[in-house]
Short mmCIF file of C-alpha atoms in Angstrom, two decimals:
data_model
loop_
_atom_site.label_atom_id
_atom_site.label_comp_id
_atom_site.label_asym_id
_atom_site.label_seq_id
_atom_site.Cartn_x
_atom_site.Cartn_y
_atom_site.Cartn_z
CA UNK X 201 0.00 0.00 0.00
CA UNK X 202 0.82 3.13 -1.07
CA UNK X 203 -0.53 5.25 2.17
CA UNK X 204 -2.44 4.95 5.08
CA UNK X 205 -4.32 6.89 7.88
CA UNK X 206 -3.03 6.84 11.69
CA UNK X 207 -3.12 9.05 14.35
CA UNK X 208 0.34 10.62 14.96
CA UNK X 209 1.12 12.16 18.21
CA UNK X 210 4.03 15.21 18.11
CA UNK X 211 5.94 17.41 20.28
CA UNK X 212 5.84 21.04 18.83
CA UNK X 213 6.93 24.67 20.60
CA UNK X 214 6.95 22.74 23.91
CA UNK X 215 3.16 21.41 23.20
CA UNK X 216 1.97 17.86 22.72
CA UNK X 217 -0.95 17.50 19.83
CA UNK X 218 -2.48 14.83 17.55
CA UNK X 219 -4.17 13.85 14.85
CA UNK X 220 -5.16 11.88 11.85
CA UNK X 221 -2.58 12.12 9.23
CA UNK X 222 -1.76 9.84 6.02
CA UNK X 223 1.75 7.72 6.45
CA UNK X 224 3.26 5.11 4.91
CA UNK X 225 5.31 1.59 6.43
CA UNK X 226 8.11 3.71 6.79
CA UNK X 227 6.52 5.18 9.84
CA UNK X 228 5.87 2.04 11.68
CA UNK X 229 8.54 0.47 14.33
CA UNK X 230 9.88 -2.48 13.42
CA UNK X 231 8.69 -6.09 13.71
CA UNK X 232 8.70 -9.30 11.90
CA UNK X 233 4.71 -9.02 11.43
CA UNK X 234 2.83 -6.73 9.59
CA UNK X 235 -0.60 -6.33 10.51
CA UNK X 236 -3.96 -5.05 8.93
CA UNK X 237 -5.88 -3.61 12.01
CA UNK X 238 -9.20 -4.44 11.92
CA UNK X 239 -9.82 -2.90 15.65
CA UNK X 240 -8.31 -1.08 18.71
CA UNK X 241 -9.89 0.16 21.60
CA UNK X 242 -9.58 3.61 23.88
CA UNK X 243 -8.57 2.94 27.38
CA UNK X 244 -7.29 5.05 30.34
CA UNK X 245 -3.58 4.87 29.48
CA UNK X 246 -4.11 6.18 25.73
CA UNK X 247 -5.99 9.11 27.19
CA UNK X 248 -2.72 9.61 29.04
CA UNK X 249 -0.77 9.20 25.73
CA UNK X 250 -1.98 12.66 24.33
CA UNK X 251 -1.35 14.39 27.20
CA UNK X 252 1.81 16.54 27.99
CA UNK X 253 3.38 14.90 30.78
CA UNK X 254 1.15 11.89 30.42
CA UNK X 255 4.39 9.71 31.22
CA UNK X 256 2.76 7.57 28.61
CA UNK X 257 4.67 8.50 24.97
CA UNK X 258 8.29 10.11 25.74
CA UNK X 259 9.57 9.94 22.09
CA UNK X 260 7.72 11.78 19.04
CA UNK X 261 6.85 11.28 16.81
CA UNK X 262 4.55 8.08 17.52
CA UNK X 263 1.21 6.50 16.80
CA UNK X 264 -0.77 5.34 19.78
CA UNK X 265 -3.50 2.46 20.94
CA UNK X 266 -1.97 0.12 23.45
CA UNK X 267 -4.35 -2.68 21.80
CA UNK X 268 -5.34 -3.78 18.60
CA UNK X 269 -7.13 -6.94 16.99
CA UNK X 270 -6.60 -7.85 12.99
CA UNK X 271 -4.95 -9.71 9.94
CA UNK X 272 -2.03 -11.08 9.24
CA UNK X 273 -1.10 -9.63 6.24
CA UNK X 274 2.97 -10.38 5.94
CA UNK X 275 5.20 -12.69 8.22
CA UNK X 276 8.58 -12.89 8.52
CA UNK X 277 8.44 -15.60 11.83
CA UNK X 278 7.04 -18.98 10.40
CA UNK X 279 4.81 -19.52 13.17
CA UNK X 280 2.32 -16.99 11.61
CA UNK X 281 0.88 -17.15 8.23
CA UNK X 282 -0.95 -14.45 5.80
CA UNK X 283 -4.44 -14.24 6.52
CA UNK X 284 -4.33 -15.38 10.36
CA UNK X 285 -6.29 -13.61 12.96
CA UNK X 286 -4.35 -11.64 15.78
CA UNK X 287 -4.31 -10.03 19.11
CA UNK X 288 -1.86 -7.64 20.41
CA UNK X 289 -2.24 -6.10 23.72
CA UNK X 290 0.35 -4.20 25.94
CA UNK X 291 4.22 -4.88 25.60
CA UNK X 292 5.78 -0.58 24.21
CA UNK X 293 3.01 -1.06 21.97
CA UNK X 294 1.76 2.33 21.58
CA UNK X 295 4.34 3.84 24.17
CA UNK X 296 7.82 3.01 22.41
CA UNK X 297 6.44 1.03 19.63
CA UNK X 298 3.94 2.46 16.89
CA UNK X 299 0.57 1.01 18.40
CA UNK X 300 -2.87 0.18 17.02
CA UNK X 301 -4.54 4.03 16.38
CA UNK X 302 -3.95 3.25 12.48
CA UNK X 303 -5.09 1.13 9.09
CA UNK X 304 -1.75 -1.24 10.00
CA UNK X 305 0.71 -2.29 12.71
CA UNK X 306 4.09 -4.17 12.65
CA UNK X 307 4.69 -5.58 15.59
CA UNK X 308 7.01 -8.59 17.26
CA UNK X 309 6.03 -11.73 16.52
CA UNK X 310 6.58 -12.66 20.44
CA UNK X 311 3.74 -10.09 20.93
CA UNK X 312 0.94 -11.84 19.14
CA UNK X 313 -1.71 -13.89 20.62
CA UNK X 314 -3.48 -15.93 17.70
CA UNK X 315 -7.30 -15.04 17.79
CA UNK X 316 -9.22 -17.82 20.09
CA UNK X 317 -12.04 -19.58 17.90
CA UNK X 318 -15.04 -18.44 19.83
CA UNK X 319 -13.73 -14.67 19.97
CA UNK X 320 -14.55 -12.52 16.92
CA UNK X 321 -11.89 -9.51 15.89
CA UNK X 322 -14.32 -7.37 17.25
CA UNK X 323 -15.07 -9.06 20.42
CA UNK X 324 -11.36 -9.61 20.93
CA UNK X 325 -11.34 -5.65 21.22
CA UNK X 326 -14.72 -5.14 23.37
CA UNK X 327 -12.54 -6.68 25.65
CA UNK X 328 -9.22 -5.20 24.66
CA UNK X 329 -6.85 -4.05 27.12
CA UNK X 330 -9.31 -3.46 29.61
CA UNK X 331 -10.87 -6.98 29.82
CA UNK X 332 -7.39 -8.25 29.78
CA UNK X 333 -7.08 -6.43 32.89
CA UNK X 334 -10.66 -7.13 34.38
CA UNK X 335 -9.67 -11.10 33.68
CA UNK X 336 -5.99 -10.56 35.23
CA UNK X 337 -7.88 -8.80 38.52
CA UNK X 338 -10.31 -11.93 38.94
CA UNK X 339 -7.73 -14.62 38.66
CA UNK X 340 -5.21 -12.81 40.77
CA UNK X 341 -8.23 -12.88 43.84
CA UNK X 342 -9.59 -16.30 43.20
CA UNK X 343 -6.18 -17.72 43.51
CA UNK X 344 -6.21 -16.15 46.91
CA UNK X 345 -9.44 -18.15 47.70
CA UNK X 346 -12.30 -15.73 46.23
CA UNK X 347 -15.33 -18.57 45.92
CA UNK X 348 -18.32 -18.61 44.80
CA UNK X 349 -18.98 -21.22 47.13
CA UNK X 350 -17.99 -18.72 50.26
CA UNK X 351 -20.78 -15.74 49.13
CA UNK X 352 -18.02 -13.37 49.52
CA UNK X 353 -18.60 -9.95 49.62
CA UNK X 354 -16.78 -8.34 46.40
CA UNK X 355 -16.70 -4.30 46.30
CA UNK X 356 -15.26 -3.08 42.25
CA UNK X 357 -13.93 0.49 42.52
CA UNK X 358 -13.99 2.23 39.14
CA UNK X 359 -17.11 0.26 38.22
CA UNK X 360 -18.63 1.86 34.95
CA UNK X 361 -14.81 2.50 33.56
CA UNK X 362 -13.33 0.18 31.14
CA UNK X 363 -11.73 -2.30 33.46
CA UNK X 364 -14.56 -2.30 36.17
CA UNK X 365 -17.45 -2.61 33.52
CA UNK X 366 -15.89 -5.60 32.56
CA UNK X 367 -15.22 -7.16 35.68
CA UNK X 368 -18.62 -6.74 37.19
CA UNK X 369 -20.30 -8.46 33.72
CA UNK X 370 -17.55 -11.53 33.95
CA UNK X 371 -17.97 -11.75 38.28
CA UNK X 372 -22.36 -11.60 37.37
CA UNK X 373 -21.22 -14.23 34.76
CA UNK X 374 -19.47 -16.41 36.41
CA UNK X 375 -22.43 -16.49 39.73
CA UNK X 376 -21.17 -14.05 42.42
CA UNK X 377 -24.03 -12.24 44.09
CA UNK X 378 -22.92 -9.98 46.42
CA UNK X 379 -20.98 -7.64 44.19
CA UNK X 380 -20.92 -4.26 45.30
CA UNK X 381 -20.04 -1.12 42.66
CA UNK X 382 -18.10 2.23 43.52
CA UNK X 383 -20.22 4.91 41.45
CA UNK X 384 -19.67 8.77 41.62
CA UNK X 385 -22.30 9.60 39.85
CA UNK X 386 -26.10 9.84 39.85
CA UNK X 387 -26.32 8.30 35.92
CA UNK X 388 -23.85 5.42 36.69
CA UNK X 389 -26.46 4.00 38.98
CA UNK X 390 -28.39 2.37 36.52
CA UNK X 391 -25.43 1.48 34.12
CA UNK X 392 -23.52 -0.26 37.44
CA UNK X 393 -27.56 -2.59 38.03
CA UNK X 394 -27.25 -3.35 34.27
CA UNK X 395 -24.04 -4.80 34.10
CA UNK X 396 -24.55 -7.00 37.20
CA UNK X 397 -23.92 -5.11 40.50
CA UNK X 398 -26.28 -6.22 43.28
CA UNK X 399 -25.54 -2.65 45.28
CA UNK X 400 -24.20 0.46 44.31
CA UNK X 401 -22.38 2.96 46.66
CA UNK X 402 -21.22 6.27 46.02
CA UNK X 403 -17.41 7.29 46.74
CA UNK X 404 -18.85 9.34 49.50
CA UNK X 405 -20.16 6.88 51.52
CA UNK X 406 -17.16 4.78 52.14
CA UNK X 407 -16.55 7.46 55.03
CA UNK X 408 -12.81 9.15 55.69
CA UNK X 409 -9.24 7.96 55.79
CA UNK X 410 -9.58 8.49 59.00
CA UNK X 411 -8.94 5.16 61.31
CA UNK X 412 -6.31 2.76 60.51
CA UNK X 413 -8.70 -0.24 61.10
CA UNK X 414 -12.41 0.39 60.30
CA UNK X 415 -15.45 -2.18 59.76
CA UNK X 416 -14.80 -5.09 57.98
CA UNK X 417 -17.14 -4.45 54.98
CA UNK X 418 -15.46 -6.40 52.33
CA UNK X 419 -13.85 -9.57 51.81
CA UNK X 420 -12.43 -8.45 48.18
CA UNK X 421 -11.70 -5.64 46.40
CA UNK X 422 -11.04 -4.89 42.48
CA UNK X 423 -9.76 -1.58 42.58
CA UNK X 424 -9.07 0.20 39.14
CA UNK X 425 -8.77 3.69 40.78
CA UNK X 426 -5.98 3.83 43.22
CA UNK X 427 -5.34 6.82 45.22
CA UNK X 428 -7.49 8.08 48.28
CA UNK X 429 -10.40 5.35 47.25
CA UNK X 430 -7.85 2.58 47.61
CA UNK X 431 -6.34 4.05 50.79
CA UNK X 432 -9.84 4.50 51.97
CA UNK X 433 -11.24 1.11 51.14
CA UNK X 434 -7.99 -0.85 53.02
CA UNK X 435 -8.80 -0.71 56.49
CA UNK X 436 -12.46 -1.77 55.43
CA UNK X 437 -11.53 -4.84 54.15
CA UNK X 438 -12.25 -8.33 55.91
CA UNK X 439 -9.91 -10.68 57.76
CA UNK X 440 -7.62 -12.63 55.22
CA UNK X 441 -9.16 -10.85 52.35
CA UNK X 442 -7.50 -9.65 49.13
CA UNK X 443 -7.52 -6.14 46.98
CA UNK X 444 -5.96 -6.37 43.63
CA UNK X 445 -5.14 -2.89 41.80
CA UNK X 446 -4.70 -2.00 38.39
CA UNK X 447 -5.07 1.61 37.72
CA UNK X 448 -4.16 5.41 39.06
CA UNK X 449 -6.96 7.13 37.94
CA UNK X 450 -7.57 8.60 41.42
CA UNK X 451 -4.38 9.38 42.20
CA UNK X 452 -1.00 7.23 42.24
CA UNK X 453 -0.31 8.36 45.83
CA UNK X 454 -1.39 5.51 48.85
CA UNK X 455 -1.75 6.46 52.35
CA UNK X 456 -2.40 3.09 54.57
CA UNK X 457 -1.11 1.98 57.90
CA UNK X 458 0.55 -1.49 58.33
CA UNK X 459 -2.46 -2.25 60.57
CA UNK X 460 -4.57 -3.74 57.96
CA UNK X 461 -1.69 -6.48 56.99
CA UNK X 462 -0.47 -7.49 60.24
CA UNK X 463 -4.02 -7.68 62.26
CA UNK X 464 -5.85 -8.67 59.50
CA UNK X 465 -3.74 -10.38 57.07
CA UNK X 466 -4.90 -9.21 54.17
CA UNK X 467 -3.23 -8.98 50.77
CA UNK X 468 -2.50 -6.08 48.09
CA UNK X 469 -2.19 -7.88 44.71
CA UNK X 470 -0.62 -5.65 41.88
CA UNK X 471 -2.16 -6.01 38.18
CA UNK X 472 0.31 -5.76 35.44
CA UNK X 473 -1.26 -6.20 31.73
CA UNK X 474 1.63 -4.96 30.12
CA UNK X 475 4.19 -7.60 30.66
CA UNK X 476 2.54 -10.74 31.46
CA UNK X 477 4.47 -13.50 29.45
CA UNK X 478 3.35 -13.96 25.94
CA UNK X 479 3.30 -18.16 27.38
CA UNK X 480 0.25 -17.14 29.81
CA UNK X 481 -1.82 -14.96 27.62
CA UNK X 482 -3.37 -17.75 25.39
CA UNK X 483 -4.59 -19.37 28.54
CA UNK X 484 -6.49 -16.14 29.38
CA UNK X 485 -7.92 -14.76 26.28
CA UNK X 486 -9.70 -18.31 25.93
CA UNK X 487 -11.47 -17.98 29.59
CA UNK X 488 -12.07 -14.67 27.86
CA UNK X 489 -13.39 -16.28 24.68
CA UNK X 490 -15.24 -18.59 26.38
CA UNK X 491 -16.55 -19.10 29.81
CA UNK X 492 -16.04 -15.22 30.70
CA UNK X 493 -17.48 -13.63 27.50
CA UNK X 494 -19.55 -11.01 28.03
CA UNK X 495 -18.86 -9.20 24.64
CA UNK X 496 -22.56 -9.32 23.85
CA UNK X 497 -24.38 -7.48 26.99
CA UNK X 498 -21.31 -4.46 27.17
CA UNK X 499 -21.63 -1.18 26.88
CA UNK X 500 -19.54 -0.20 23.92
CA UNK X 501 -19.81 2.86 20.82
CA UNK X 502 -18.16 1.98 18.08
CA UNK X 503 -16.04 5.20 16.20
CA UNK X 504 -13.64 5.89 13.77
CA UNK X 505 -10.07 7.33 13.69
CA UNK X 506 -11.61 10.67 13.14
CA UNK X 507 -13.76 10.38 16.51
CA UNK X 508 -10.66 9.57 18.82
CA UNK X 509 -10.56 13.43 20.06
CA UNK X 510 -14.36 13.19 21.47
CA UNK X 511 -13.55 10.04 23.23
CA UNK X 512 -10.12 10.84 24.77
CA UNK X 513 -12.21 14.40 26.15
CA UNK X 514 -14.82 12.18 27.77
CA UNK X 515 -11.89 9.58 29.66
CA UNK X 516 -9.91 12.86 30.40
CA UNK X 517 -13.10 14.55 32.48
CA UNK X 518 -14.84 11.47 33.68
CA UNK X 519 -17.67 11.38 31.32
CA UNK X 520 -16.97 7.68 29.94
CA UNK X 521 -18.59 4.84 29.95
CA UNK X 522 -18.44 1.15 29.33
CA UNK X 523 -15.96 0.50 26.34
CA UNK X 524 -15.13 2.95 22.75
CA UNK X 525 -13.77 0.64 20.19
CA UNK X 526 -12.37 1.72 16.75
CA UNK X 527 -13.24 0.31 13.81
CA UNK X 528 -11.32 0.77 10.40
#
C-alpha cells in the first residue's frame, strides 16, 4: 500500500498535539509481522498518551493504541501465516512502539496472541486491554481463595470505567451475588444494576481515611482507581481478604497503615497487563473467549479514527462509559 491513515502524536513549541494524518510503512517500528488492524480500543492509558506529561509517549513522533485486533497480512516468523487472525495487547506497543490508532501495525512476533475460535476480531477488542485487565484482577483474587462457594462480599472500585465494567459483567457471569459497585455519579447507577452489580455505593459513603482499622465491609476488592479510594477502602476490608489494583486514575499516591496487613492479614495484589508472558496470555484470552465472554451485553460505541478526540475528552473529564472501540 501506497498510504495509510493513523493518528500521529508530536511534540511542537513545547506542546503535545495529535491527529489523523496519512503515512506510509516507513513510519511504523519495526517487527517481523505486519498487521492489517481491523480494531483497537480507547482505554485510560491512551488518554494519558496525548497528554503533555502523560508519562505515557516520551519519544515523538509516535502513533498510539496500546491494543489492537486484525490480519495477518505479511510474516517474517514462520509460526504466523498471511491471513491469520491476531491479538496484540500491551508490551511498548503504543508507548515506544507504533501502536494500534492506524489502518496497520508491525509488531514482534513474540507479541501476538493468535485469535481464540469463539472470539470474533471485534469481540477480541470489546474486551481489549481493559478486559485483559478485568480477567488478570479476577484470577489474581480467586487464587487467593475468592469462591463462589464462600458468598463473599466483592466491592469493584472504578465500576462503569473500562476495566470495572468488565469485571462486574464476567464476576455476574461467572455467579457471584454480592458484588458491590463504587459509582460517583447519579447516571452510573443504573449502568452499574445493568451490568450485574447487586448494590451500588457512592465514593462518599465509604466514610474518611480516617482510622487505621475500620469495619470489615469487604472480603475483596477490584480496585481500578488507586489513590485516596484505595487508601480508603484498606482498612475496610475483611480478615484474610484480598484487593488487587490496576489503575491510578484517582491518584498514584497511597496512604495506609501497616495495621490492615499485620491484624488482619490481608493482601494487596498488583495487576500488570503490560508484561505478562506472551506463554500465559493464550490461557487467558480463551477464559475470555469462552466461559467469561460477556462481549454481547457491554456497553460499547463503536467510532472511527476521526472520533478519537471526542472520546479521549470524555476519559480525560470522567464522562466515559463502558468501552469505545475503533473500527477501520
Amino acid at each position: 500500500m501506497d498510504q495509510f491513515k493513523a493518528i500521529i502524536v508530536k511534540e511542537e513549541q513545547d506542546q503535545v498535539i495529535y491527529g489523523l494524518e496519512n503515512v506510509n510503512l516507513d513510519s511504523l517500528s519495526d517487527g517481523e509481522v505486519l498487521i492489517k488492524v481491523s480494531y483497537s480500543s480507547i482505554n485510560y492509558k491512551d488518554m494519558l498518551a496525548v497528554q503533555k506529561n502523560g508519562g505515557v509517549i516520551r519519544n515523538y513522533p509516535l502513533i498510539p493504541g496500546i491494543d489492537l485486533s486484525g490480519t495477518i497480512v505479511h510474516s517474517t516468523d514462520n509460526r504466523y501465516t498471511e491471513g491469520q487472525k491476531v491479538i496484540v495487547t500491551g508490551f511498548a506497543m503504543g508507548m515506544s512502539h507504533t501502536g494500534g490508532f492506524a489502518e496497520y501495525a508491525r509488531v514482534p512476533a513474540d507479541w501476538i496472541v493468535p485469535l481464540p475460535d469463539n472470539l470474533s476480531l471485534k469481540d477480541a477488542m470489546v474486551f481489549g486491554t481493559a478486559g485483559f485487565t478485568a480477567a488478570l484482577s479476577i484470577m489474581a483474587l480467586e487464587d487467593k481463595g475468592m469462591d463462589l462457594n464462600k458468598d463473599p462480599r466483592i466491592l469493584v472500585t472504578g465500576s462503569t470505567g473500562g476495566v470495572g465494567s468488565i469485571a462486574v459483567q464476567i464476576l455476574s457471569k461467572i455467579g457471584y451475588k454480592n458484588i458491590a459497585a463504587l459509582v460517583r455519579k447519579e447516571n452510573q447507577i443504573d449502568v452499574a444494576k445493568s451490568l450485574g452489580a447487586t448494590d451500588v455505593i457512592f465514593a462518599d459513603e465509604l466514610g474518611e481515611l480516617n482510622k487505621p482499622l475500620n469495619k470489615q465491609k469487604f472480603d475483596f476488592v477490584l480496585d481500578t482507581v488507586g489513590g485516596e479510594i484505595a487508601s480508603v477502602v484498606i482498612p475496610q476490608i475483611s480478615y484474610g481478604g484480598s484487593m488487587s489494583m490496576c489503575g491510578n486514575a484517582g491518584g498514584i499516591k497511597l496512604t495506609t497503615t501497616v495495621l490492615p496487613f499485620i491484624l488482619r492479614g490481608i493482601n494487596l495484589l498488583g495487576i500488570d497487563s503490560v508484561n505478562v508472558p506472551i506463554k500465559d496470555r493464550g490461557y487467558i484470552w480463551d477464559k475470555i473467549a469462552n466461559e467469561w465472554n460477556i462481549a454481547q451485553t457491554t456497553i460499547i460505541s463503536e467510532i472511527s479514527l476521526e472520533e478519537l478526540p471526542h472520546t479521549i475528552e470524555a476519559i480525560k473529564n470522567g464522562q466515559h462509559l463502558g468501552r469505545t472501540i475503533i473500527k477501520n
